[in-house]
Amino acid sequence: MFEFAFIWAFILLPLPFIVRMLIPATNEQPKAALHMPALRYSPNQAVSMNNASQRSLFIPALIWLLLITAAARPQWLGEPIALPSEGRDLMLAVDLSGSMDIEDMVLNGSQVNRLTMLKNVLGDFISRRVGDRLGLILFADTAYLQTPLTYDRETVRTMLQEAVIGLVGEKTAIGDAVGLATKRFADKEETNKVLILLTDGQNTAGNLTPEEALTLAEEHDITIYTIGVGADEMQVRSFFGNRSVNPSAELDENLLTELASKTGGQYFRAKDTAGLAQIYQQLDELEPIAKDTIQMRPLTALFYWPLATALLLSVLMALSALFNNVIMKRSKSPDKTASIQGAN
């Protein structure tokens, strides 16, 4: 919808005409240095002079109209956009330890490692979290913040896709991941603070023990959802043929269950791609997306169009006046060649 922010500015439109009426133009004419014989008066000449005077006022009047229009601040209001009525901060902590390279997952009929499967399913979960602020923590030997809390879901998803195994070591620092998330949540008071931690092992590194990190999370009212990633069984080739092994033998489910239960969260076990997708659907129910109750309309300012047009016309009018002055001076200057011939 098009509208003017200051429609009252058009009251100033007749101001130049009012000033001209209150301050009449002077009738004094400059005295001529050379008196010319009187010419016979022609009505057509008077009409042409009147038309020229009207044409000379058209451009200044148009410039004044454009300036008033710009001062009235024309603007375009877009379609209403719904905004979330409540805030929710959701931090994702993803394990990049060496064990995440184990190929015990199936994605689209192909055998892939755990991190590849996690990227695919978690990426869809990130896209659905409209209205939430998301952050990304990657951890192995230690934990570091890859993406701070942001509404830019596409950036978070891109950063996740670019993560590689071994980027920060080969071990698993679960305590550091929880501690770093707690630190990022510390100054967020009026939000639902949720941490989703995905790992396939046990705490084997880091500066902060899981127990210490749990205490900090409880103090700051952080809800932790833990997800244990890895299949229960896979076939591996050996010298004696294929044999069945448990690739998730090192998964510390007791620790993950404790982290979740003591903070009001829940522990999930993701044994395959379909299982992880179901977990994210449950998380959507446990931590629903904020309802859209507040609306805003994007505003686009348009005042610079009449303002730029007025400036362009002013420049053209000034150049035209300068050009006319140059032509008049050249026409009034004596022809030196004619003077010399006349003398001869």
PDB file of C-alpha atoms in Angstrom, residues 29-233:
ATOM      1  CA  GLN A  29      13.771  48.939 -15.458  1.00  0.00           C
ATOM      2  CA  PRO A  30      17.523  49.357 -15.875  1.00  0.00           C
ATOM      3  CA  LYS A  31      18.437  52.471 -17.775  1.00  0.00           C
ATOM      4  CA  ALA A  32      19.748  51.752 -21.242  1.00  0.00           C
ATOM      5  CA  ALA A  33      23.126  53.110 -22.199  1.00  0.00           C
ATOM      6  CA  LEU A  34      22.024  53.476 -25.807  1.00  0.00           C
ATOM      7  CA  HIS A  35      18.596  54.770 -26.799  1.00  0.00           C
ATOM      8  CA  MET A  36      17.085  52.943 -29.720  1.00  0.00           C
ATOM      9  CA  PRO A  37      14.293  54.292 -31.898  1.00  0.00           C
ATOM     10  CA  ALA A  38      10.867  53.224 -30.760  1.00  0.00           C
ATOM     11  CA  LEU A  39       9.499  50.171 -32.518  1.00  0.00           C
ATOM     12  CA  ARG A  40       5.927  49.637 -33.505  1.00  0.00           C
ATOM     13  CA  TYR A  41       4.045  47.600 -30.875  1.00  0.00           C
ATOM     14  CA  SER A  42       2.874  44.184 -32.018  1.00  0.00           C
ATOM     15  CA  PRO A  43       0.163  42.164 -30.143  1.00  0.00           C
ATOM     16  CA  ASN A  44       1.780  38.894 -31.271  1.00  0.00           C
ATOM     17  CA  GLN A  45       4.998  39.962 -29.641  1.00  0.00           C
ATOM     18  CA  ALA A  46       3.212  40.502 -26.307  1.00  0.00           C
ATOM     19  CA  VAL A  47       1.576  37.086 -26.501  1.00  0.00           C
ATOM     20  CA  SER A  48       4.883  35.380 -27.233  1.00  0.00           C
ATOM     21  CA  MET A  49       6.553  37.133 -24.301  1.00  0.00           C
ATOM     22  CA  ASN A  50       3.724  36.046 -21.992  1.00  0.00           C
ATOM     23  CA  ASN A  51       4.039  32.416 -23.137  1.00  0.00           C
ATOM     24  CA  ALA A  52       7.795  32.522 -22.621  1.00  0.00           C
ATOM     25  CA  SER A  53       7.255  33.830 -19.091  1.00  0.00           C
ATOM     26  CA  GLN A  54       4.844  30.970 -18.326  1.00  0.00           C
ATOM     27  CA  ARG A  55       7.266  28.399 -19.705  1.00  0.00           C
ATOM     28  CA  SER A  56      10.073  29.843 -17.594  1.00  0.00           C
ATOM     29  CA  LEU A  57       7.979  29.270 -14.422  1.00  0.00           C
ATOM     30  CA  PHE A  58       6.974  25.699 -15.240  1.00  0.00           C
ATOM     31  CA  ILE A  59      10.296  24.035 -14.314  1.00  0.00           C
ATOM     32  CA  PRO A  60      10.734  25.894 -10.973  1.00  0.00           C
ATOM     33  CA  ALA A  61       7.127  25.055 -10.080  1.00  0.00           C
ATOM     34  CA  LEU A  62       7.721  21.401 -10.902  1.00  0.00           C
ATOM     35  CA  ILE A  63      10.888  21.379  -8.788  1.00  0.00           C
ATOM     36  CA  TRP A  64       8.983  22.880  -5.845  1.00  0.00           C
ATOM     37  CA  LEU A  65       6.253  20.232  -6.235  1.00  0.00           C
ATOM     38  CA  LEU A  66       8.862  17.445  -6.203  1.00  0.00           C
ATOM     39  CA  LEU A  67      10.545  18.872  -3.092  1.00  0.00           C
ATOM     40  CA  ILE A  68       7.217  19.046  -1.245  1.00  0.00           C
ATOM     41  CA  THR A  69       6.449  15.473  -2.326  1.00  0.00           C
ATOM     42  CA  ALA A  70       9.812  14.293  -0.970  1.00  0.00           C
ATOM     43  CA  ALA A  71       9.187  16.155   2.303  1.00  0.00           C
ATOM     44  CA  ALA A  72       5.841  14.346   2.627  1.00  0.00           C
ATOM     45  CA  ARG A  73       7.854  11.081   2.790  1.00  0.00           C
ATOM     46  CA  PRO A  74       6.156   8.766   0.295  1.00  0.00           C
ATOM     47  CA  GLN A  75       6.528   5.134   1.314  1.00  0.00           C
ATOM     48  CA  TRP A  76       5.364   1.664   0.385  1.00  0.00           C
ATOM     49  CA  LEU A  77       3.996  -0.706   3.030  1.00  0.00           C
ATOM     50  CA  GLY A  78       4.459  -4.394   2.226  1.00  0.00           C
ATOM     51  CA  GLU A  79       2.349  -7.364   3.201  1.00  0.00           C
ATOM     52  CA  PRO A  80       2.080  -8.115   6.958  1.00  0.00           C
ATOM     53  CA  ILE A  81       4.764 -10.462   8.326  1.00  0.00           C
ATOM     54  CA  ALA A  82       4.094 -12.561  11.416  1.00  0.00           C
ATOM     55  CA  LEU A  83       6.693 -12.457  14.198  1.00  0.00           C
ATOM     56  CA  PRO A  84       7.095 -14.910  17.058  1.00  0.00           C
ATOM     57  CA  SER A  85       5.360 -13.868  20.269  1.00  0.00           C
ATOM     58  CA  GLU A  86       7.981 -15.502  22.494  1.00  0.00           C
ATOM     59  CA  GLY A  87      11.691 -16.130  22.254  1.00  0.00           C
ATOM     60  CA  ARG A  88      13.361 -19.527  22.148  1.00  0.00           C
ATOM     61  CA  ASP A  89      17.112 -20.073  22.096  1.00  0.00           C
ATOM     62  CA  LEU A  90      18.158 -23.497  20.851  1.00  0.00           C
ATOM     63  CA  MET A  91      21.806 -24.572  20.798  1.00  0.00           C
ATOM     64  CA  LEU A  92      22.979 -27.615  18.842  1.00  0.00           C
ATOM     65  CA  ALA A  93      26.122 -29.417  20.053  1.00  0.00           C
ATOM     66  CA  VAL A  94      27.493 -31.877  17.468  1.00  0.00           C
ATOM     67  CA  ASP A  95      30.200 -34.467  18.105  1.00  0.00           C
ATOM     68  CA  LEU A  96      33.096 -34.424  15.596  1.00  0.00           C
ATOM     69  CA  SER A  97      35.224 -37.120  17.239  1.00  0.00           C
ATOM     70  CA  GLY A  98      36.887 -39.851  15.186  1.00  0.00           C
ATOM     71  CA  SER A  99      34.159 -42.404  15.915  1.00  0.00           C
ATOM     72  CA  MET A 100      31.645 -40.280  13.973  1.00  0.00           C
ATOM     73  CA  ASP A 101      33.395 -41.609  10.849  1.00  0.00           C
ATOM     74  CA  ILE A 102      32.060 -45.141  11.420  1.00  0.00           C
ATOM     75  CA  GLU A 103      29.871 -46.143   8.464  1.00  0.00           C
ATOM     76  CA  ASP A 104      27.000 -47.855  10.255  1.00  0.00           C
ATOM     77  CA  MET A 105      24.177 -45.692   8.828  1.00  0.00           C
ATOM     78  CA  VAL A 106      22.155 -46.022   5.630  1.00  0.00           C
ATOM     79  CA  LEU A 107      21.053 -42.927   3.739  1.00  0.00           C
ATOM     80  CA  ASN A 108      19.102 -43.183   0.462  1.00  0.00           C
ATOM     81  CA  GLY A 109      20.206 -46.807   0.073  1.00  0.00           C
ATOM     82  CA  SER A 110      23.928 -46.057   0.575  1.00  0.00           C
ATOM     83  CA  GLN A 111      26.163 -46.847   3.532  1.00  0.00           C
ATOM     84  CA  VAL A 112      27.368 -43.565   5.074  1.00  0.00           C
ATOM     85  CA  ASN A 113      29.108 -42.500   8.253  1.00  0.00           C
ATOM     86  CA  ARG A 114      27.306 -41.081  11.255  1.00  0.00           C
ATOM     87  CA  LEU A 115      28.179 -37.446  10.594  1.00  0.00           C
ATOM     88  CA  THR A 116      26.859 -37.553   7.013  1.00  0.00           C
ATOM     89  CA  MET A 117      23.552 -38.979   8.201  1.00  0.00           C
ATOM     90  CA  LEU A 118      23.355 -36.438  11.003  1.00  0.00           C
ATOM     91  CA  LYS A 119      23.962 -33.509   8.614  1.00  0.00           C
ATOM     92  CA  ASN A 120      21.158 -34.661   6.347  1.00  0.00           C
ATOM     93  CA  VAL A 121      18.502 -35.131   9.026  1.00  0.00           C
ATOM     94  CA  LEU A 122      19.574 -32.279  11.299  1.00  0.00           C
ATOM     95  CA  GLY A 123      19.576 -29.891   8.337  1.00  0.00           C
ATOM     96  CA  ASP A 124      15.849 -30.458   7.834  1.00  0.00           C
ATOM     97  CA  PHE A 125      15.239 -29.928  11.548  1.00  0.00           C
ATOM     98  CA  ILE A 126      17.076 -26.586  11.398  1.00  0.00           C
ATOM     99  CA  SER A 127      14.971 -25.427   8.438  1.00  0.00           C
ATOM    100  CA  ARG A 128      11.756 -26.055  10.363  1.00  0.00           C
ATOM    101  CA  ARG A 129      12.709 -23.975  13.405  1.00  0.00           C
ATOM    102  CA  VAL A 130      11.116 -20.771  12.144  1.00  0.00           C
ATOM    103  CA  GLY A 131      11.050 -18.115  14.883  1.00  0.00           C
ATOM    104  CA  ASP A 132      13.799 -19.707  16.991  1.00  0.00           C
ATOM    105  CA  ARG A 133      17.332 -18.471  17.455  1.00  0.00           C
ATOM    106  CA  LEU A 134      19.760 -21.277  16.679  1.00  0.00           C
ATOM    107  CA  GLY A 135      23.422 -21.728  17.532  1.00  0.00           C
ATOM    108  CA  LEU A 136      25.951 -24.429  16.661  1.00  0.00           C
ATOM    109  CA  ILE A 137      28.690 -25.905  18.862  1.00  0.00           C
ATOM    110  CA  LEU A 138      31.190 -28.431  17.493  1.00  0.00           C
ATOM    111  CA  PHE A 139      33.204 -30.516  19.942  1.00  0.00           C
ATOM    112  CA  ALA A 140      35.863 -33.239  20.038  1.00  0.00           C
ATOM    113  CA  ASP A 141      39.047 -32.701  22.100  1.00  0.00           C
ATOM    114  CA  THR A 142      37.436 -29.442  23.158  1.00  0.00           C
ATOM    115  CA  ALA A 143      34.325 -27.443  22.235  1.00  0.00           C
ATOM    116  CA  TYR A 144      34.117 -24.261  20.226  1.00  0.00           C
ATOM    117  CA  LEU A 145      31.297 -22.034  19.033  1.00  0.00           C
ATOM    118  CA  GLN A 146      30.845 -22.371  15.286  1.00  0.00           C
ATOM    119  CA  THR A 147      27.734 -20.172  15.019  1.00  0.00           C
ATOM    120  CA  PRO A 148      26.370 -17.855  17.750  1.00  0.00           C
ATOM    121  CA  LEU A 149      22.647 -17.657  18.405  1.00  0.00           C
ATOM    122  CA  THR A 150      20.977 -16.230  15.314  1.00  0.00           C
ATOM    123  CA  TYR A 151      17.689 -16.199  13.411  1.00  0.00           C
ATOM    124  CA  ASP A 152      19.623 -16.959  10.220  1.00  0.00           C
ATOM    125  CA  ARG A 153      18.837 -20.665   9.955  1.00  0.00           C
ATOM    126  CA  GLU A 154      20.489 -20.966   6.550  1.00  0.00           C
ATOM    127  CA  THR A 155      23.846 -19.877   7.977  1.00  0.00           C
ATOM    128  CA  VAL A 156      23.608 -22.430  10.791  1.00  0.00           C
ATOM    129  CA  ARG A 157      22.769 -25.144   8.298  1.00  0.00           C
ATOM    130  CA  THR A 158      25.662 -24.160   6.031  1.00  0.00           C
ATOM    131  CA  MET A 159      28.122 -24.212   8.924  1.00  0.00           C
ATOM    132  CA  LEU A 160      26.923 -27.676   9.880  1.00  0.00           C
ATOM    133  CA  GLN A 161      27.368 -28.948   6.314  1.00  0.00           C
ATOM    134  CA  GLU A 162      30.946 -27.627   6.265  1.00  0.00           C
ATOM    135  CA  ALA A 163      31.927 -29.420   9.493  1.00  0.00           C
ATOM    136  CA  VAL A 164      34.472 -32.238   9.056  1.00  0.00           C
ATOM    137  CA  ILE A 165      35.591 -35.024  11.341  1.00  0.00           C
ATOM    138  CA  GLY A 166      38.861 -34.375  13.160  1.00  0.00           C
ATOM    139  CA  LEU A 167      38.489 -30.610  12.926  1.00  0.00           C
ATOM    140  CA  VAL A 168      39.081 -30.246  16.674  1.00  0.00           C
ATOM    141  CA  GLY A 169      40.625 -33.596  17.505  1.00  0.00           C
ATOM    142  CA  GLU A 170      39.640 -37.241  17.847  1.00  0.00           C
ATOM    143  CA  LYS A 171      38.318 -37.489  21.431  1.00  0.00           C
ATOM    144  CA  THR A 172      34.999 -36.430  23.007  1.00  0.00           C
ATOM    145  CA  ALA A 173      34.619 -33.472  25.398  1.00  0.00           C
ATOM    146  CA  ILE A 174      30.967 -33.664  26.415  1.00  0.00           C
ATOM    147  CA  GLY A 175      31.501 -31.566  29.551  1.00  0.00           C
ATOM    148  CA  ASP A 176      33.096 -28.725  27.551  1.00  0.00           C
ATOM    149  CA  ALA A 177      30.189 -28.726  25.082  1.00  0.00           C
ATOM    150  CA  VAL A 178      27.599 -28.395  27.868  1.00  0.00           C
ATOM    151  CA  GLY A 179      29.706 -25.767  29.643  1.00  0.00           C
ATOM    152  CA  LEU A 180      30.136 -23.665  26.494  1.00  0.00           C
ATOM    153  CA  ALA A 181      26.399 -23.777  25.772  1.00  0.00           C
ATOM    154  CA  THR A 182      25.695 -22.701  29.353  1.00  0.00           C
ATOM    155  CA  LYS A 183      28.063 -19.764  28.946  1.00  0.00           C
ATOM    156  CA  ARG A 184      26.303 -18.628  25.765  1.00  0.00           C
ATOM    157  CA  PHE A 185      22.927 -18.884  27.523  1.00  0.00           C
ATOM    158  CA  ALA A 186      24.051 -17.053  30.669  1.00  0.00           C
ATOM    159  CA  ASP A 187      22.872 -13.563  29.605  1.00  0.00           C
ATOM    160  CA  LYS A 188      19.579 -14.779  28.097  1.00  0.00           C
ATOM    161  CA  GLU A 189      16.872 -14.347  30.730  1.00  0.00           C
ATOM    162  CA  GLU A 190      13.499 -14.185  28.962  1.00  0.00           C
ATOM    163  CA  THR A 191      13.889 -17.174  26.634  1.00  0.00           C
ATOM    164  CA  ASN A 192      13.449 -20.932  26.639  1.00  0.00           C
ATOM    165  CA  LYS A 193      17.060 -22.162  26.769  1.00  0.00           C
ATOM    166  CA  VAL A 194      17.406 -25.557  25.103  1.00  0.00           C
ATOM    167  CA  LEU A 195      20.520 -27.604  24.317  1.00  0.00           C
ATOM    168  CA  ILE A 196      20.403 -30.571  21.932  1.00  0.00           C
ATOM    169  CA  LEU A 197      23.579 -32.615  22.329  1.00  0.00           C
ATOM    170  CA  LEU A 198      24.420 -35.314  19.758  1.00  0.00           C
ATOM    171  CA  THR A 199      27.252 -37.744  20.429  1.00  0.00           C
ATOM    172  CA  ASP A 200      28.253 -41.360  19.806  1.00  0.00           C
ATOM    173  CA  GLY A 201      30.709 -41.879  22.655  1.00  0.00           C
ATOM    174  CA  GLN A 202      31.659 -41.048  26.191  1.00  0.00           C
ATOM    175  CA  ASN A 203      33.492 -38.136  27.798  1.00  0.00           C
ATOM    176  CA  THR A 204      37.215 -38.716  27.207  1.00  0.00           C
ATOM    177  CA  ALA A 205      38.627 -35.169  27.050  1.00  0.00           C
ATOM    178  CA  GLY A 206      38.020 -31.561  27.968  1.00  0.00           C
ATOM    179  CA  ASN A 207      38.649 -29.150  30.819  1.00  0.00           C
ATOM    180  CA  LEU A 208      35.206 -29.523  32.401  1.00  0.00           C
ATOM    181  CA  THR A 209      33.758 -32.771  33.688  1.00  0.00           C
ATOM    182  CA  PRO A 210      30.172 -33.656  32.727  1.00  0.00           C
ATOM    183  CA  GLU A 211      29.162 -33.419  36.401  1.00  0.00           C
ATOM    184  CA  GLU A 212      30.501 -29.876  36.710  1.00  0.00           C
ATOM    185  CA  ALA A 213      28.837 -28.880  33.448  1.00  0.00           C
ATOM    186  CA  LEU A 214      25.537 -30.394  34.633  1.00  0.00           C
ATOM    187  CA  THR A 215      25.642 -28.297  37.792  1.00  0.00           C
ATOM    188  CA  LEU A 216      26.120 -25.125  35.742  1.00  0.00           C
ATOM    189  CA  ALA A 217      23.283 -26.061  33.403  1.00  0.00           C
ATOM    190  CA  GLU A 218      20.910 -26.628  36.321  1.00  0.00           C
ATOM    191  CA  GLU A 219      21.812 -23.257  37.837  1.00  0.00           C
ATOM    192  CA  HIS A 220      20.938 -21.472  34.585  1.00  0.00           C
ATOM    193  CA  ASP A 221      17.696 -23.418  33.935  1.00  0.00           C
ATOM    194  CA  ILE A 222      18.901 -25.006  30.708  1.00  0.00           C
ATOM    195  CA  THR A 223      16.944 -27.927  29.288  1.00  0.00           C
ATOM    196  CA  ILE A 224      19.190 -30.577  27.730  1.00  0.00           C
ATOM    197  CA  TYR A 225      18.031 -33.133  25.188  1.00  0.00           C
ATOM    198  CA  THR A 226      20.674 -35.760  24.506  1.00  0.00           C
ATOM    199  CA  ILE A 227      20.818 -38.022  21.457  1.00  0.00           C
ATOM    200  CA  GLY A 228      23.019 -41.105  21.284  1.00  0.00           C
ATOM    201  CA  VAL A 229      23.999 -41.799  17.677  1.00  0.00           C
ATOM    202  CA  GLY A 230      25.074 -45.194  16.377  1.00  0.00           C
ATOM    203  CA  ALA A 231      23.763 -48.602  15.288  1.00  0.00           C
ATOM    204  CA  ASP A 232      23.605 -51.574  17.627  1.00  0.00           C
ATOM    205  CA  GLU A 233      25.016 -53.952  15.081  1.00  0.00           C
TER     206      GLU A 233
END
